[in-house]
Amino acid sequence: MSSSSCSFSASESDSSPSDGDECDTNEYDKIESEVMIDDCSESSQSSHPELVLQNKAAELLIDLKENTNTTQVTIDHMIAGINGIMPHYNAFVKSELIKRSQNGIIKVEDLNDLFTFLDGQTIFEGVHTNYRMKWYAKEKWPEHLEFRKIVLNWKTVLLGNKVREVPKFYGYRVSFLQQLETLLQNEEILSCIDNPRPTIPNKFRSVLDGYIYQNHDVFNEDPHSIGIVLYVDDIDPTDGLSSYQGQNIRNYSWTLANIYPELRSSLRVINLLSLVNAKTAKMYRNEPFLPDFIHGLNRLSSKEGVTFNIKGFSRVFHGFLLLVIGDMPASGNIGGFKESPAAKVPCRTCFVTLDNMCNCFCEDDVELRNDELHKEQLLMMKNVNEEQPTLENEEGIVFSDEDEDNGNEDDLPKERKPLCIQAPELSIQFGINDESCLLKLNHFMCTKMFPQEIMHLFLEGVLKTECLYILQDSIGPKKLTLAAVNSFIENFDYEQWKTDKPSPIDSRHLKSGLRQNSSQILMLSSILPFIVEAYCNEAKLRNIVLLLMIFNICLAREVDEQDINSLRDMIKEYLQQFNILYPGKFVLKHHALIHLPTQIYLFGPLTEQWAMRFEAFHAHMKRLFKILHNAKNLVFSLMSRLLSRRSLELRSLSSNFLSKGMLEAKLSGKTTLLVNIKFTECISQVRKDLSASSLFSCVKTLKFCGARYEKGAMLHIVDGQKTLPSFGVVTEMYCLEDTHFIIYREVRSSKFVKNLNAFELLFSCFTGFSVFQVPQTFFPRVLHVKKSNVDYAVIRGNAKPQYLSA
């Protein structure tokens, strides 16, 4: 609706200040000059219905923001949503007018009848309550995802002067095959499965390039097989000081390994499988929450496969579980191995003992587990006391009355003592607690499919602790002060990585451990050599730099056999050095490093196996908890909200479910012709079809695949022909329709400075300029550091060993 007396232009709503910001005085003047305010008195409102409408709209928005503490982002979404509904509402009114017209003539009486009818209606008719909205989504949307409640045990309570049975131990899960069929309706997901990228000999670019997938029996029968990655971890949504205690939740979720690596930055690739209280999950050994998942995967991995209805056509799909991701305790728990790093045989990949762990620096030094031996050991533990009864008060597992189809619920496991209690001596000897419920899967290899996860291994493990050791060695009398460290952290120019800025370090943190999250540790470890170089023990500095080099290879998006061999040698050298420099500090996460080279061979690049995106999903759940504040049944609320959101995403993002948000550009508002661009020749070289009159938009910031580009940002130019890598500094960015151009100034590197884990840069007065197109090209992340008037570049991932040894 438009108004000639009191209206704002659409462009103003797009440029409104963010929450908490004050409008510029010039902005207010601009608005006031465009709005006629001399006719806005109360007495004139009756003669200006559009003014009344605008006043009511303003009152609603202010009420939402101030009285319900709604953020401006939410209000913007609501405005956009209602604006999208209005054309459909207008079409409805138009159709009603046409119905009442006779020979194209509408009488005043008909208009009065129509608007009397409309006055009793609401634009949200039929979905105006929470119950009606849920009913509508369930009945009308094929993308709607249902979940069911699993009750494992009951308790007797007194409610309303009546004795009642209520669930004591319970959880929730969603049907795996139903969710998979819903996902496969999406064009982008189906395209990734139908068009797998060809493999290159001795190159590992995705998890599908690994030995496990390429040599799987199901894949040999169907080259378009679906690879499933299961994630299991515990999350505490509280802040530690909250009154909501005992809310630790086990999250079972999964993703499709077939999705192209560059499309996995979105949280939409993560699918919720089950949520349950962590204590309940451990008590019942995870089994009650995975039988549907196991049954579905066994059907997928059978010769017959599973027939889904895809857009009205029947189609057979095959698939299998490829690997299970989680931190050490969660992976050990669901795999049936020891969870404690202090166990006598703590590793789930080999039989190394805790006493001998610090003397083993490569896989040749240990005896690896294998599935045949694992099954024999489980059988030996079962045979110790075959007649040992299960727990006395055994309770069956039932489903809530909400579900009509209970399936074969009588086959679900009942609570029993784990094998480590039945055969404690063998449990200690073998490093096994119990039989994993995942062994019921076809083709499952228990000793291979629980890889070491590098986010927890490095950023919450060895790299985090070694940063602490380096700071402890560098800070002291006549050495570096903690104030100087914090000053460097505070004043350093993080450029496009400002969100990763480390928190100030307290003196207590040097004793109890650093209080930094994973992204902050990644940044701190990158700048730490520049802070401590002149104060740290030289051997210890070389040791942490070697660890950073190892981590760089682990972050590589593409790995070859040369990289794997170099990684194996570097890990061996690092562990030997560490064992000498820090006696008694060798822990299980250090030992786990020796298994990483083989892991790449089995499952491809290690970034394909890490939990960074799953941890971001956890962060979203924590934010949702703060909104819900449900202390009665938090698991139900989280499950309901997360699945409701997923159903909406599947419905509204049918054509760009994966790619939405992968590329985000913020325009400056300026436009220019190609002929007026300083670097016209650069753009013309990559787009020869353009004319001098092509109109370009100027881009302020650009985000692509999680990397943020802005003017002055440093790029790593990948060129396998050069001994040393080349770099570039972003000069200008432009947009033409769906293609974005980044023009950069070329910068050469002169040498690799090992003590800093950085490349020294040469900024020449006579330099060339080049351009690359987004999304056709992806450049690895680079941190630009300036020290003592010398420029350095720190590559955050993808640093090849041949560069490091140059």
Short mmCIF file of C-alpha atoms in Angstrom, two decimals, residues 468-739:
data_model
loop_
_atom_site.label_atom_id
_atom_site.label_comp_id
_atom_site.label_asym_id
_atom_site.label_seq_id
_atom_site.Cartn_x
_atom_site.Cartn_y
_atom_site.Cartn_z
CA LEU A 468 50.03 -22.60 27.56
CA TYR A 469 53.48 -24.21 28.01
CA ILE A 470 55.08 -21.63 25.69
CA LEU A 471 53.49 -18.74 27.60
CA GLN A 472 54.62 -20.22 30.92
CA ASP A 473 58.19 -20.48 29.59
CA SER A 474 58.21 -16.95 28.14
CA ILE A 475 56.58 -14.97 30.97
CA GLY A 476 58.62 -14.23 34.05
CA PRO A 477 61.15 -11.89 35.69
CA LYS A 478 63.44 -10.21 33.17
CA LYS A 479 61.40 -11.83 30.41
CA LEU A 480 58.05 -11.19 28.81
CA THR A 481 55.25 -9.74 30.96
CA LEU A 482 51.64 -10.87 30.84
CA ALA A 483 50.63 -7.25 30.31
CA ALA A 484 52.76 -7.13 27.15
CA VAL A 485 51.09 -10.32 25.86
CA ASN A 486 47.61 -8.91 26.45
CA SER A 487 48.64 -5.60 24.87
CA PHE A 488 49.74 -7.40 21.71
CA ILE A 489 46.46 -9.36 21.63
CA GLU A 490 44.42 -6.20 22.13
CA ASN A 491 46.20 -3.98 19.60
CA PHE A 492 46.93 -6.49 16.84
CA ASP A 493 45.16 -5.81 13.53
CA TYR A 494 43.11 -8.94 12.87
CA GLU A 495 41.73 -7.53 9.61
CA GLN A 496 38.93 -9.86 8.43
CA TRP A 497 39.47 -12.25 11.37
CA LYS A 498 38.21 -9.92 14.11
CA THR A 499 35.68 -12.48 15.37
CA ASP A 500 38.57 -14.84 16.23
CA LYS A 501 40.32 -12.31 18.48
CA PRO A 502 41.59 -14.10 21.63
CA SER A 503 40.32 -13.09 25.05
CA PRO A 504 42.67 -11.39 27.55
CA ILE A 505 44.77 -13.90 29.49
CA ASP A 506 44.54 -13.80 33.28
CA SER A 507 47.45 -14.88 35.48
CA ARG A 508 45.27 -17.66 36.86
CA HIS A 509 44.86 -19.04 33.33
CA LEU A 510 48.60 -19.73 33.20
CA LYS A 511 48.10 -22.26 36.00
CA SER A 512 44.64 -23.71 35.40
CA GLY A 513 44.49 -23.58 31.59
CA LEU A 514 43.71 -21.06 28.85
CA ARG A 515 40.11 -19.84 28.61
CA GLN A 516 39.79 -19.61 24.84
CA ASN A 517 37.42 -21.28 22.41
CA SER A 518 38.58 -23.22 19.35
CA SER A 519 38.62 -20.25 16.95
CA GLN A 520 40.51 -18.14 19.49
CA ILE A 521 43.12 -20.86 20.00
CA LEU A 522 43.59 -21.08 16.23
CA MET A 523 44.26 -17.34 16.12
CA LEU A 524 46.39 -17.25 19.29
CA SER A 525 48.61 -20.07 18.04
CA SER A 526 49.13 -18.18 14.75
CA ILE A 527 50.36 -14.97 16.41
CA LEU A 528 52.06 -16.52 19.45
CA PRO A 529 55.50 -17.06 17.78
CA PHE A 530 55.61 -13.33 16.98
CA ILE A 531 54.91 -12.50 20.65
CA VAL A 532 57.38 -14.88 22.33
CA GLU A 533 60.17 -15.26 19.75
CA ALA A 534 62.73 -13.20 21.72
CA TYR A 535 61.81 -14.67 25.12
CA CYS A 536 61.02 -18.35 24.63
CA ASN A 537 63.38 -21.31 24.80
CA GLU A 538 64.50 -21.85 21.20
CA ALA A 539 63.93 -25.61 21.24
CA LYS A 540 60.42 -25.18 22.64
CA LEU A 541 59.63 -22.53 20.04
CA ARG A 542 60.76 -24.86 17.25
CA ASN A 543 58.59 -27.59 18.76
CA ILE A 544 55.36 -25.57 18.72
CA VAL A 545 56.13 -24.29 15.21
CA LEU A 546 56.53 -27.90 14.08
CA LEU A 547 53.13 -28.64 15.62
CA LEU A 548 51.65 -25.68 13.70
CA MET A 549 53.13 -27.06 10.48
CA ILE A 550 51.53 -30.41 11.23
CA PHE A 551 48.20 -28.72 11.87
CA ASN A 552 48.48 -26.80 8.59
CA ILE A 553 48.69 -30.05 6.67
CA CYS A 554 45.77 -31.42 8.68
CA LEU A 555 43.71 -28.39 7.57
CA ALA A 556 44.51 -28.89 3.88
CA ARG A 557 41.51 -29.28 1.59
CA GLU A 558 43.54 -31.41 -0.83
CA VAL A 559 46.15 -33.96 0.22
CA ASP A 560 48.35 -36.35 -1.74
CA GLU A 561 50.52 -39.29 -0.74
CA GLN A 562 53.59 -37.05 -0.44
CA ASP A 563 51.73 -34.98 2.14
CA ILE A 564 50.77 -38.12 4.06
CA ASN A 565 54.37 -39.32 4.18
CA SER A 566 55.62 -35.87 5.21
CA LEU A 567 52.96 -35.69 7.91
CA ARG A 568 54.02 -39.06 9.29
CA ASP A 569 57.68 -37.95 9.52
CA MET A 570 56.80 -34.57 11.06
CA ILE A 571 54.58 -36.16 13.73
CA LYS A 572 57.34 -38.59 14.67
CA GLU A 573 59.86 -35.76 14.98
CA TYR A 574 57.43 -33.59 16.97
CA LEU A 575 56.56 -36.31 19.50
CA GLN A 576 60.22 -37.18 20.06
CA GLN A 577 61.04 -33.51 20.71
CA PHE A 578 58.01 -33.01 22.95
CA ASN A 579 58.84 -36.03 25.07
CA ILE A 580 62.30 -34.58 25.80
CA LEU A 581 61.20 -30.97 26.34
CA TYR A 582 58.15 -31.75 28.49
CA PRO A 583 58.80 -34.98 30.42
CA GLY A 584 55.66 -36.40 32.01
CA LYS A 585 53.32 -34.22 29.89
CA PHE A 586 52.68 -36.82 27.16
CA VAL A 587 48.93 -37.60 27.06
CA LEU A 588 46.54 -39.65 24.94
CA LYS A 589 45.89 -36.79 22.50
CA HIS A 590 49.60 -36.68 21.69
CA HIS A 591 49.52 -40.40 20.98
CA ALA A 592 46.45 -40.01 18.74
CA LEU A 593 48.53 -37.93 16.32
CA ILE A 594 50.31 -41.05 15.05
CA HIS A 595 47.03 -42.36 13.58
CA LEU A 596 46.27 -39.25 11.49
CA PRO A 597 48.28 -40.20 8.34
CA THR A 598 46.42 -43.51 8.03
CA GLN A 599 43.16 -41.69 8.70
CA ILE A 600 43.69 -39.48 5.64
CA TYR A 601 44.25 -42.59 3.56
CA LEU A 602 41.01 -44.12 4.86
CA PHE A 603 38.71 -41.07 4.88
CA GLY A 604 40.34 -38.27 2.91
CA PRO A 605 41.28 -34.77 4.21
CA LEU A 606 41.00 -34.43 7.97
CA THR A 607 38.81 -31.32 7.66
CA GLU A 608 36.21 -33.67 6.15
CA GLN A 609 36.16 -35.50 9.46
CA TRP A 610 36.31 -32.75 12.05
CA ALA A 611 33.51 -31.50 14.27
CA MET A 612 33.75 -27.73 13.70
CA ARG A 613 30.35 -27.47 11.94
CA PHE A 614 28.73 -29.81 14.46
CA GLU A 615 30.08 -27.63 17.27
CA ALA A 616 28.50 -24.61 15.55
CA PHE A 617 25.23 -26.55 15.60
CA HIS A 618 25.74 -27.02 19.36
CA ALA A 619 26.26 -23.27 19.72
CA HIS A 620 22.91 -22.73 17.99
CA MET A 621 21.28 -25.12 20.49
CA LYS A 622 22.79 -23.17 23.38
CA ARG A 623 21.40 -19.90 22.03
CA LEU A 624 18.02 -21.57 21.64
CA PHE A 625 18.14 -22.77 25.25
CA LYS A 626 18.60 -19.20 26.49
CA ILE A 627 15.45 -18.24 24.60
CA LEU A 628 13.36 -21.22 25.74
CA HIS A 629 14.33 -21.38 29.44
CA ASN A 630 12.46 -24.68 29.71
CA ALA A 631 13.49 -26.52 32.87
CA LYS A 632 10.65 -29.07 32.69
CA ASN A 633 11.44 -30.82 29.41
CA LEU A 634 14.26 -29.04 27.62
CA VAL A 635 14.96 -31.98 25.28
CA PHE A 636 11.40 -31.91 23.91
CA SER A 637 11.51 -28.16 23.31
CA LEU A 638 14.87 -28.33 21.51
CA MET A 639 13.79 -31.28 19.38
CA SER A 640 10.52 -29.59 18.43
CA ARG A 641 12.09 -26.26 17.53
CA LEU A 642 15.04 -27.70 15.59
CA LEU A 643 12.88 -30.01 13.47
CA SER A 644 10.33 -27.26 12.86
CA ARG A 645 13.12 -25.05 11.57
CA ARG A 646 14.46 -27.82 9.34
CA SER A 647 10.99 -28.43 7.85
CA LEU A 648 10.69 -24.73 7.05
CA GLU A 649 14.14 -24.67 5.44
CA LEU A 650 13.36 -27.67 3.26
CA ARG A 651 10.11 -26.03 2.17
CA SER A 652 11.33 -22.50 1.55
CA LEU A 653 14.80 -23.30 0.12
CA SER A 654 13.91 -25.91 -2.47
CA SER A 655 16.43 -24.68 -5.06
CA ASN A 656 19.22 -23.24 -2.87
CA PHE A 657 19.04 -25.32 0.30
CA LEU A 658 22.84 -25.82 0.39
CA SER A 659 24.12 -22.78 -1.49
CA LYS A 660 22.08 -20.08 0.31
CA GLY A 661 24.47 -18.02 2.41
CA MET A 662 27.55 -19.61 0.82
CA LEU A 663 28.22 -16.31 -0.95
CA GLU A 664 27.18 -13.06 0.73
CA ALA A 665 28.13 -9.65 -0.64
CA LYS A 666 27.61 -6.28 1.01
CA LEU A 667 27.41 -3.57 -1.66
CA SER A 668 28.68 -0.05 -1.07
CA GLY A 669 25.82 1.46 -3.09
CA LYS A 670 28.07 2.77 -5.87
CA THR A 671 28.02 1.61 -9.48
CA THR A 672 30.49 2.10 -12.31
CA LEU A 673 30.95 1.18 -15.95
CA LEU A 674 33.61 -1.32 -16.96
CA VAL A 675 35.41 1.35 -18.94
CA ASN A 676 35.77 3.48 -15.77
CA ILE A 677 37.28 0.73 -13.62
CA LYS A 678 41.01 1.21 -13.00
CA PHE A 679 41.78 -2.44 -13.75
CA THR A 680 39.58 -2.92 -16.79
CA GLU A 681 42.18 -5.10 -18.49
CA CYS A 682 42.22 -7.56 -15.57
CA ILE A 683 38.47 -8.15 -15.73
CA SER A 684 38.47 -8.30 -19.52
CA GLN A 685 41.01 -11.12 -19.41
CA VAL A 686 38.67 -13.41 -17.46
CA ARG A 687 35.41 -12.18 -19.04
CA LYS A 688 35.99 -11.37 -22.70
CA ASP A 689 32.25 -11.23 -23.39
CA LEU A 690 31.81 -7.95 -21.50
CA SER A 691 31.38 -4.57 -23.15
CA ALA A 692 32.69 -1.19 -22.01
CA SER A 693 29.15 -0.22 -20.97
CA SER A 694 28.68 -3.20 -18.60
CA LEU A 695 27.48 -1.82 -15.27
CA PHE A 696 29.29 -3.06 -12.15
CA SER A 697 28.32 -2.65 -8.49
CA CYS A 698 31.06 -1.88 -5.98
CA VAL A 699 31.39 -4.49 -3.22
CA LYS A 700 32.37 -3.55 0.34
CA THR A 701 32.74 -7.02 1.89
CA LEU A 702 32.37 -10.51 0.47
CA LYS A 703 31.94 -13.84 2.27
CA PHE A 704 32.52 -17.07 0.40
CA CYS A 705 32.72 -20.60 1.89
CA GLY A 706 33.28 -19.14 5.35
CA ALA A 707 36.16 -16.88 4.22
CA ARG A 708 35.65 -13.11 4.46
CA TYR A 709 37.21 -10.77 1.90
CA GLU A 710 37.52 -7.01 2.23
CA LYS A 711 39.83 -4.32 0.91
CA GLY A 712 43.36 -4.92 2.22
CA ALA A 713 42.77 -8.61 2.98
CA MET A 714 45.60 -11.03 2.21
CA LEU A 715 45.16 -13.95 -0.21
CA HIS A 716 47.19 -17.12 -0.73
CA ILE A 717 47.63 -17.67 -4.46
CA VAL A 718 47.93 -21.41 -5.01
CA ASP A 719 50.55 -22.20 -7.63
CA GLY A 720 52.08 -25.67 -7.61
CA GLN A 721 54.82 -24.58 -10.06
CA LYS A 722 56.55 -22.26 -7.59
CA THR A 723 58.93 -23.21 -4.79
CA LEU A 724 57.40 -20.57 -2.55
CA PRO A 725 53.74 -19.54 -2.50
CA SER A 726 52.56 -16.21 -3.87
CA PHE A 727 50.18 -13.85 -2.13
CA GLY A 728 47.91 -10.99 -3.01
CA VAL A 729 46.32 -7.98 -1.31
CA VAL A 730 42.70 -7.21 -2.20
CA THR A 731 42.49 -3.83 -3.97
CA GLU A 732 38.94 -3.62 -5.31
CA MET A 733 35.83 -5.82 -5.48
CA TYR A 734 33.01 -5.61 -7.99
CA CYS A 735 29.79 -7.46 -8.75
CA LEU A 736 28.11 -8.13 -12.10
CA GLU A 737 24.85 -10.06 -11.73
CA ASP A 738 25.80 -13.32 -9.94
CA THR A 739 29.56 -13.06 -10.55
#
